[in-house]
Short mmCIF file of C-alpha atoms in Angstrom, two decimals:
data_model
loop_
_atom_site.label_atom_id
_atom_site.label_comp_id
_atom_site.label_asym_id
_atom_site.label_seq_id
_atom_site.Cartn_x
_atom_site.Cartn_y
_atom_site.Cartn_z
CA MET A 1 -21.43 -1.18 -33.10
CA ASN A 2 -21.44 1.47 -30.40
CA VAL A 3 -20.18 -0.21 -27.24
CA ARG A 4 -21.60 1.55 -24.20
CA ILE A 5 -19.38 1.55 -21.14
CA SER A 6 -21.08 1.64 -17.75
CA LYS A 7 -21.53 4.97 -15.98
CA MET A 8 -19.67 3.53 -13.01
CA LEU A 9 -16.50 2.96 -15.02
CA ALA A 10 -16.82 6.27 -16.82
CA THR A 11 -16.06 8.03 -13.53
CA LEU A 12 -13.21 5.72 -12.52
CA ALA A 13 -9.89 7.59 -12.36
CA PRO A 14 -6.87 5.99 -14.05
CA SER A 15 -3.86 5.05 -11.94
CA ALA A 16 -1.71 8.16 -11.52
CA THR A 17 1.35 6.10 -10.69
CA LEU A 18 1.12 4.19 -13.97
CA ALA A 19 0.56 7.42 -15.91
CA VAL A 20 3.82 8.91 -14.61
CA ALA A 21 5.73 5.74 -15.45
CA GLU A 22 4.40 5.92 -19.02
CA LYS A 23 5.60 9.53 -19.41
CA ALA A 24 9.03 8.58 -18.14
CA ALA A 25 9.13 5.64 -20.56
CA ALA A 26 8.29 7.96 -23.45
CA LEU A 27 11.24 10.20 -22.57
CA ARG A 28 13.55 7.20 -22.42
CA ALA A 29 12.29 6.07 -25.81
CA ALA A 30 13.30 9.49 -27.11
CA GLY A 31 16.85 8.89 -25.87
CA LYS A 32 16.67 10.88 -22.64
CA SER A 33 18.20 9.77 -19.35
CA VAL A 34 15.37 9.65 -16.82
CA VAL A 35 15.61 8.93 -13.11
CA ASP A 36 12.35 7.31 -12.14
CA PHE A 37 11.21 7.80 -8.54
CA SER A 38 7.62 6.85 -9.36
CA ALA A 39 7.94 3.10 -8.87
CA GLY A 40 5.77 1.44 -6.27
CA GLN A 41 7.56 -1.89 -6.31
CA PRO A 42 10.89 -3.23 -5.02
CA ASP A 43 13.87 -3.15 -7.35
CA PHE A 44 15.09 -6.42 -5.84
CA ASP A 45 14.51 -9.79 -7.46
CA THR A 46 12.37 -12.36 -5.66
CA PRO A 47 14.67 -14.31 -3.31
CA ALA A 48 16.12 -17.47 -4.84
CA HIS A 49 14.68 -19.90 -2.31
CA ILE A 50 11.15 -18.68 -3.08
CA LYS A 51 11.69 -19.03 -6.83
CA ALA A 52 13.05 -22.52 -6.24
CA ALA A 53 9.90 -23.39 -4.29
CA VAL A 54 7.61 -22.38 -7.15
CA GLY A 55 9.75 -24.43 -9.54
CA LYS A 56 9.32 -27.49 -7.35
CA ALA A 57 5.57 -26.91 -7.17
CA LEU A 58 5.33 -26.74 -10.96
CA GLU A 59 7.44 -29.86 -11.38
CA ALA A 60 5.13 -31.63 -8.94
CA GLY A 61 2.12 -30.78 -11.11
CA ASP A 62 0.62 -28.21 -8.77
CA THR A 63 -1.21 -26.55 -11.67
CA LYS A 64 -4.90 -27.22 -11.04
CA TYR A 65 -7.56 -24.88 -9.70
CA PRO A 66 -6.75 -23.67 -6.17
CA SER A 67 -8.86 -25.43 -3.57
CA PRO A 68 -10.52 -24.43 -1.38
CA VAL A 69 -11.42 -21.07 -2.90
CA ALA A 70 -10.50 -19.29 0.36
CA GLY A 71 -6.94 -20.51 -0.09
CA LYS A 72 -5.01 -23.74 0.25
CA THR A 73 -5.06 -24.95 3.83
CA PRO A 74 -1.25 -25.15 4.30
CA LEU A 75 -0.93 -21.52 3.21
CA ARG A 76 -3.72 -20.27 5.46
CA GLU A 77 -2.08 -22.14 8.34
CA ALA A 78 1.25 -20.53 7.44
CA ILE A 79 -0.36 -17.08 7.45
CA CYS A 80 -1.70 -17.75 10.95
CA THR A 81 1.77 -18.78 12.12
CA TYR A 82 3.32 -15.74 10.45
CA TYR A 83 0.93 -13.26 12.05
CA LYS A 84 1.36 -14.79 15.47
CA GLN A 85 5.13 -14.53 15.12
CA HIS A 86 5.38 -11.05 13.62
CA ALA A 87 2.32 -9.24 14.99
CA GLY A 88 1.26 -11.17 18.06
CA VAL A 89 -2.21 -11.81 16.62
CA SER A 90 -3.77 -15.28 16.84
CA TYR A 91 -5.84 -16.24 13.80
CA GLU A 92 -7.22 -19.59 12.71
CA PRO A 93 -7.40 -20.68 9.05
CA ALA A 94 -11.15 -20.02 8.87
CA GLN A 95 -10.35 -16.33 9.48
CA VAL A 96 -8.06 -16.11 6.44
CA VAL A 97 -8.77 -15.66 2.73
CA VAL A 98 -5.99 -15.79 0.13
CA THR A 99 -6.43 -13.39 -2.78
CA VAL A 100 -4.90 -12.35 -6.09
CA GLY A 101 -2.79 -9.63 -4.51
CA ALA A 102 -3.61 -7.30 -1.62
CA LYS A 103 -5.47 -4.96 -3.99
CA ASP A 104 -7.89 -7.81 -4.70
CA ALA A 105 -8.35 -8.35 -0.97
CA LEU A 106 -9.40 -4.71 -0.60
CA HIS A 107 -11.71 -5.00 -3.61
CA LEU A 108 -13.39 -8.08 -2.16
CA ALA A 109 -13.69 -6.40 1.23
CA PHE A 110 -15.42 -3.27 -0.07
CA ALA A 111 -17.69 -5.38 -2.28
CA SER A 112 -18.67 -7.49 0.72
CA LEU A 113 -19.21 -4.59 3.12
CA LEU A 114 -20.71 -1.68 1.22
CA ASP A 115 -24.19 -0.76 0.13
CA PRO A 116 -24.89 2.46 -1.82
CA GLY A 117 -24.51 5.48 0.44
CA ASP A 118 -22.30 3.78 3.03
CA GLU A 119 -19.39 5.95 4.15
CA VAL A 120 -15.76 4.90 4.44
CA ILE A 121 -13.35 7.09 6.41
CA ILE A 122 -10.04 7.51 4.56
CA PRO A 123 -7.25 9.70 6.02
CA ALA A 124 -5.16 11.60 3.48
CA PRO A 125 -2.65 10.96 2.14
CA TYR A 126 -4.08 7.61 1.13
CA TRP A 127 -3.19 4.82 -1.26
CA VAL A 128 -4.57 5.79 -4.65
CA SER A 129 -7.08 2.94 -5.02
CA TYR A 130 -8.96 3.31 -1.73
CA PRO A 131 -11.45 6.00 -2.84
CA GLU A 132 -11.92 4.53 -6.31
CA GLN A 133 -12.67 1.06 -4.96
CA VAL A 134 -15.14 2.50 -2.45
CA ARG A 135 -16.95 4.37 -5.25
CA LEU A 136 -17.14 1.21 -7.37
CA PHE A 137 -19.62 -0.22 -4.89
CA GLY A 138 -21.64 2.94 -4.33
CA GLY A 139 -19.79 3.92 -1.19
CA LEU A 140 -18.88 7.47 -0.22
CA PRO A 141 -15.22 8.16 0.59
CA VAL A 142 -14.93 10.53 3.56
CA ILE A 143 -11.46 12.04 3.17
CA LEU A 144 -9.80 13.38 6.33
CA GLN A 145 -7.22 16.08 5.62
CA SER A 146 -6.44 16.72 9.29
CA GLY A 147 -3.51 14.30 9.38
CA VAL A 148 -1.68 15.42 6.24
CA ALA A 149 1.11 17.13 8.18
CA ARG A 150 1.65 13.85 10.06
CA GLY A 151 1.81 11.71 6.93
CA GLY A 152 -1.81 10.63 7.25
CA LEU A 153 -1.76 9.61 10.90
CA ILE A 154 -4.94 10.78 12.61
CA SER A 155 -5.83 11.12 16.27
CA ALA A 156 -8.64 9.41 18.12
CA ALA A 157 -10.46 12.75 18.34
CA GLU A 158 -10.21 13.26 14.58
CA LEU A 159 -11.55 9.77 13.94
CA ARG A 160 -14.44 10.24 16.36
CA ALA A 161 -15.42 13.54 14.71
CA ALA A 162 -15.62 11.87 11.29
CA ILE A 163 -17.96 9.04 12.31
CA THR A 164 -21.63 9.33 11.35
CA PRO A 165 -24.55 6.88 11.41
CA ARG A 166 -23.64 6.03 7.79
CA THR A 167 -20.03 5.11 8.53
CA ARG A 168 -19.36 1.50 7.56
CA ALA A 169 -15.58 1.25 7.51
CA PHE A 170 -12.29 2.99 8.24
CA VAL A 171 -9.31 2.16 6.01
CA PHE A 172 -5.66 3.12 6.47
CA SER A 173 -2.15 1.86 5.79
CA SER A 174 0.67 1.65 8.32
CA PRO A 175 3.45 2.06 7.32
CA SER A 176 1.80 4.46 4.92
CA ASN A 177 1.91 4.46 1.18
CA PRO A 178 2.70 7.27 0.26
CA SER A 179 4.31 8.84 3.35
CA GLY A 180 6.07 6.06 5.26
CA ALA A 181 4.42 7.28 8.48
CA THR A 182 3.73 4.48 10.95
CA TYR A 183 1.33 4.29 13.88
CA THR A 184 2.73 3.36 17.28
CA ARG A 185 0.93 0.78 19.39
CA GLY A 186 -0.26 3.55 21.71
CA GLU A 187 -1.75 5.51 18.82
CA LEU A 188 -3.54 2.41 17.57
CA ASP A 189 -4.87 1.70 21.07
CA ALA A 190 -6.40 5.19 21.09
CA LEU A 191 -8.06 4.62 17.71
CA ALA A 192 -9.28 1.22 18.87
CA ALA A 193 -11.01 2.78 21.87
CA VAL A 194 -13.08 4.91 19.48
CA LEU A 195 -13.79 2.07 17.06
CA ARG A 196 -15.08 -0.18 19.85
CA GLU A 197 -17.86 2.35 20.46
CA HIS A 198 -19.30 1.80 16.96
CA ASP A 199 -20.25 -0.95 14.51
CA ILE A 200 -17.44 -0.10 12.12
CA ILE A 201 -15.01 -2.44 10.38
CA ALA A 202 -11.43 -1.19 10.39
CA ILE A 203 -9.44 -2.22 7.33
CA SER A 204 -5.76 -2.21 8.27
CA ASP A 205 -3.51 -2.29 5.20
CA GLU A 206 -0.24 -3.74 6.50
CA LEU A 207 1.54 -4.46 3.24
CA TYR A 208 4.74 -2.75 4.44
CA HIS A 209 4.64 -3.96 8.04
CA ARG A 210 8.04 -5.69 7.87
CA LEU A 211 9.67 -2.69 6.20
CA VAL A 212 10.01 -0.54 9.32
CA PHE A 213 13.43 0.98 9.75
CA ASP A 214 13.89 0.22 13.44
CA GLY A 215 13.80 -3.47 12.50
CA ASN A 216 10.58 -4.30 14.32
CA PRO A 217 7.33 -5.02 12.44
CA SER A 218 4.74 -2.27 12.71
CA ALA A 219 2.02 -2.63 15.32
CA SER A 220 -1.18 -4.29 14.12
CA LEU A 221 -4.60 -2.85 14.97
CA ALA A 222 -6.00 -6.36 15.38
CA ALA A 223 -3.65 -6.86 18.34
CA CYS A 224 -5.36 -4.06 20.27
CA GLU A 225 -7.92 -4.96 22.91
CA GLY A 226 -11.25 -6.05 21.45
CA MET A 227 -10.22 -5.42 17.84
CA ILE A 228 -9.58 -8.85 16.32
CA ASP A 229 -13.28 -9.23 15.46
CA ARG A 230 -13.56 -5.62 14.28
CA THR A 231 -10.51 -5.50 12.02
CA LEU A 232 -9.80 -6.84 8.56
CA THR A 233 -6.03 -7.07 8.24
CA VAL A 234 -4.85 -6.91 4.62
CA ASN A 235 -1.35 -7.99 3.63
CA GLY A 236 0.57 -9.78 0.92
CA LEU A 237 3.96 -10.87 -0.33
CA SER A 238 4.57 -8.14 -2.92
CA LYS A 239 6.57 -5.61 -0.90
CA THR A 240 8.17 -7.66 1.87
CA TYR A 241 9.46 -10.40 -0.44
CA ALA A 242 9.77 -8.48 -3.75
CA MET A 243 6.97 -10.51 -5.34
CA THR A 244 4.76 -7.86 -6.96
CA GLY A 245 4.24 -9.85 -10.14
CA TRP A 246 3.24 -13.02 -8.31
CA ARG A 247 -0.07 -11.49 -7.19
CA LEU A 248 -0.43 -13.12 -3.79
CA GLY A 249 -2.32 -11.30 -1.05
CA PHE A 250 -4.45 -12.23 1.91
CA ALA A 251 -6.85 -10.87 4.47
CA CYS A 252 -7.46 -11.97 8.05
CA GLY A 253 -10.50 -10.99 10.05
CA PRO A 254 -14.02 -11.78 11.25
CA LYS A 255 -15.27 -15.09 9.88
CA PRO A 256 -18.52 -13.69 8.40
CA LEU A 257 -16.59 -11.10 6.38
CA VAL A 258 -13.82 -13.46 5.31
CA SER A 259 -16.43 -16.05 4.28
CA ALA A 260 -18.29 -13.46 2.20
CA MET A 261 -15.07 -12.44 0.48
CA ALA A 262 -14.32 -16.08 -0.35
CA ARG A 263 -17.81 -16.56 -1.80
CA LEU A 264 -17.34 -13.55 -4.05
CA GLN A 265 -13.89 -14.76 -5.05
CA GLY A 266 -15.49 -18.02 -6.14
CA GLN A 267 -17.48 -16.06 -8.74
CA THR A 268 -14.60 -13.83 -9.88
CA THR A 269 -10.94 -14.88 -9.85
CA THR A 270 -11.32 -18.30 -8.15
CA GLY A 271 -8.18 -17.39 -6.21
CA ALA A 272 -4.43 -17.09 -6.60
CA ALA A 273 -2.62 -19.70 -8.71
CA SER A 274 -2.15 -22.97 -6.88
CA PHE A 275 1.62 -23.25 -7.39
CA ILE A 276 2.10 -19.67 -6.19
CA GLN A 277 0.16 -20.45 -3.03
CA THR A 278 2.46 -23.39 -2.40
CA ALA A 279 5.58 -21.25 -2.85
CA ALA A 280 4.10 -18.58 -0.58
CA VAL A 281 4.43 -20.96 2.38
CA THR A 282 8.19 -20.97 1.80
CA ALA A 283 8.22 -17.17 1.66
CA LEU A 284 6.35 -16.76 4.94
CA LEU A 285 8.00 -19.51 6.97
CA GLY A 286 11.39 -19.91 5.26
CA ASP A 287 14.63 -17.96 5.53
CA GLN A 288 13.87 -14.32 6.43
CA THR A 289 17.38 -12.88 6.06
CA CYS A 290 16.33 -11.61 2.63
CA VAL A 291 13.80 -9.31 4.32
CA ASP A 292 16.44 -7.97 6.69
CA ALA A 293 18.80 -7.24 3.79
CA MET A 294 16.17 -5.42 1.74
CA ARG A 295 15.01 -3.40 4.74
CA ALA A 296 18.59 -2.33 5.50
CA ALA A 297 19.06 -1.19 1.90
CA TYR A 298 15.83 0.81 1.98
CA ARG A 299 16.86 2.47 5.24
CA GLU A 300 20.20 3.52 3.74
CA ARG A 301 18.57 4.93 0.60
CA CYS A 302 15.99 6.73 2.71
CA GLU A 303 18.73 8.61 4.54
CA VAL A 304 20.25 9.73 1.23
CA MET A 305 16.94 10.95 -0.16
CA TYR A 306 15.78 12.58 3.06
CA ALA A 307 19.08 14.45 3.50
CA ALA A 308 18.91 15.81 -0.05
CA LEU A 309 15.34 17.02 0.41
CA GLN A 310 16.48 19.11 3.37
CA GLN A 311 18.74 21.05 1.01
CA ILE A 312 15.92 22.32 -1.22
CA ALA A 313 14.36 25.65 -0.29
CA GLY A 314 10.59 25.49 -0.02
CA VAL A 315 10.50 21.72 0.54
CA ARG A 316 9.42 20.22 3.87
CA CYS A 317 9.47 16.50 4.60
CA GLU A 318 8.79 14.32 7.63
CA ARG A 319 11.33 11.51 8.01
CA PRO A 320 9.68 8.22 6.93
CA SER A 321 9.73 5.44 9.51
CA GLY A 322 8.90 2.65 7.07
CA ALA A 323 7.93 1.56 3.54
CA TYR A 324 10.11 3.02 0.76
CA TYR A 325 8.74 6.47 0.05
CA CYS A 326 9.32 10.11 0.95
CA PHE A 327 6.31 12.43 0.72
CA PRO A 328 7.54 16.03 0.87
CA ASP A 329 5.42 19.16 0.83
CA VAL A 330 6.73 21.10 -2.19
CA SER A 331 4.23 23.96 -2.11
CA GLY A 332 6.99 26.38 -1.10
CA THR A 333 8.49 26.01 -4.58
CA PHE A 334 5.35 26.64 -6.61
CA GLU A 335 5.78 30.39 -7.05
CA ARG A 336 9.36 30.28 -8.28
CA LEU A 337 8.59 27.37 -10.62
CA GLY A 338 5.49 29.06 -11.96
CA VAL A 339 3.15 26.19 -11.08
CA ARG A 340 -0.05 26.03 -9.06
CA ASN A 341 -0.08 22.52 -7.63
CA ALA A 342 1.76 19.22 -7.34
CA ASP A 343 0.66 18.12 -10.81
CA GLY A 344 2.40 21.14 -12.28
CA PHE A 345 5.44 20.55 -10.07
CA ALA A 346 5.80 16.95 -11.26
CA GLU A 347 5.57 17.99 -14.90
CA ARG A 348 8.05 20.82 -14.38
CA LEU A 349 10.52 18.56 -12.56
CA LEU A 350 10.36 15.99 -15.37
CA GLU A 351 11.03 18.79 -17.85
CA LEU A 352 13.86 20.45 -15.90
CA ALA A 353 15.67 17.48 -14.37
CA HIS A 354 14.29 14.41 -16.13
CA VAL A 355 13.25 13.07 -12.74
CA ALA A 356 9.88 11.32 -12.53
CA VAL A 357 7.83 11.58 -9.34
CA VAL A 358 4.16 11.08 -8.56
CA SER A 359 1.98 14.09 -7.83
CA GLY A 360 0.44 14.08 -4.39
CA SER A 361 -2.95 14.79 -5.93
CA ALA A 362 -3.17 11.06 -6.59
CA PHE A 363 -3.00 10.55 -2.83
CA GLY A 364 -5.34 13.37 -1.84
CA CYS A 365 -2.66 16.05 -1.27
CA ASP A 366 -2.04 18.49 -4.11
CA THR A 367 0.80 20.19 -2.22
CA HIS A 368 2.99 17.07 -2.00
CA ILE A 369 4.84 14.61 -4.22
CA ARG A 370 5.78 10.98 -3.67
CA LEU A 371 9.31 9.80 -4.33
CA SER A 372 10.18 6.11 -4.17
CA PHE A 373 13.60 4.94 -3.07
CA ALA A 374 12.87 1.39 -4.23
CA THR A 375 15.78 1.73 -6.63
CA GLY A 376 19.55 1.52 -6.38
CA ARG A 377 21.45 3.88 -4.09
CA ASP A 378 23.38 5.23 -7.08
CA VAL A 379 20.08 6.05 -8.78
CA VAL A 380 18.82 7.79 -5.64
CA GLU A 381 22.02 9.85 -5.44
CA GLU A 382 21.84 10.85 -9.12
CA GLY A 383 18.15 11.71 -9.02
CA MET A 384 18.42 13.78 -5.87
CA SER A 385 21.47 15.59 -7.23
CA ARG A 386 19.42 16.53 -10.28
CA MET A 387 16.54 17.71 -8.12
CA VAL A 388 18.74 19.85 -5.89
CA ARG A 389 20.35 21.52 -8.93
CA ALA A 390 17.05 22.06 -10.77
CA LEU A 391 15.21 23.51 -7.77
CA LYS A 392 17.82 25.98 -6.56
#
């Protein structure tokens, strides 16, 4: 039988980050020593007190369907408490939907918001799935390249210039994946002033908001004047608490949108596993020293990686202020390496130094690469030493 795959999926790009990881794995299987800077997840284990909480939930028989579909009430209440404490934003449980990871929250949001032809403003560099998810629902990604030199941060004037009558949403991450750039409260206030002039939903991806190197959570767009009913805040436990495999995300925002997302979830995943939702309360409201320790380690590794990048001729990099990535412009090395873009650079680096990175083309910037320092300091030191030697 000839199985016909939909035209929509035929145009869907595969995950570039997973593709690089597979190439690195193939080299390892061949007996090569590979330093992998492509990872998008913490190298830390989930903190013990959170694992203990899920064990207790399982022992208590918390294994039925999650109810309600929008998320268990104690967890949605905990999310409200958490956001009030860490972002100064006051939500109520009816404004919260719990999802199967933050990626699922974005998927539900675009599905609930977009009709064919609707435009979504996406500053580059962007997280790899934003444009693909927009296209899944017939939306048109409007990619802004004007903020590339600032790690994807755009000005109010740049946002205003991109808005058209077809604009439905504006999506961004702060701190940024892939650049680590982080908006200040003043910069968000300026964007908010523009957004209040239009019927546009802002989707603020705050997955790394606790991983800011000055120790303070990043500013939240929803905290800006008049923005709580215009902003869908997306977050989760994956990065802050080293829980990527648990698949627990959430979104907070206008009740009509959150309600629509929950209705769709009822016909798709039904929601995150019940026992994981129970343990998530412990993560959000329990001991937070684990977050401080992980953030301190990331900051230290960042300094090592950033300092090494400064030693490579033809490489320019803004210092990240959060997350766990560096996103250098490597276009100054293309001529001497005999490559034309970041894809070629990544392949050449893997060949020369056995160091795996992700090409910036996956993030809308074919002059950059993303390096993750979500790995041990010794690994960062070894990988950067290899890069410096190979790119002399």
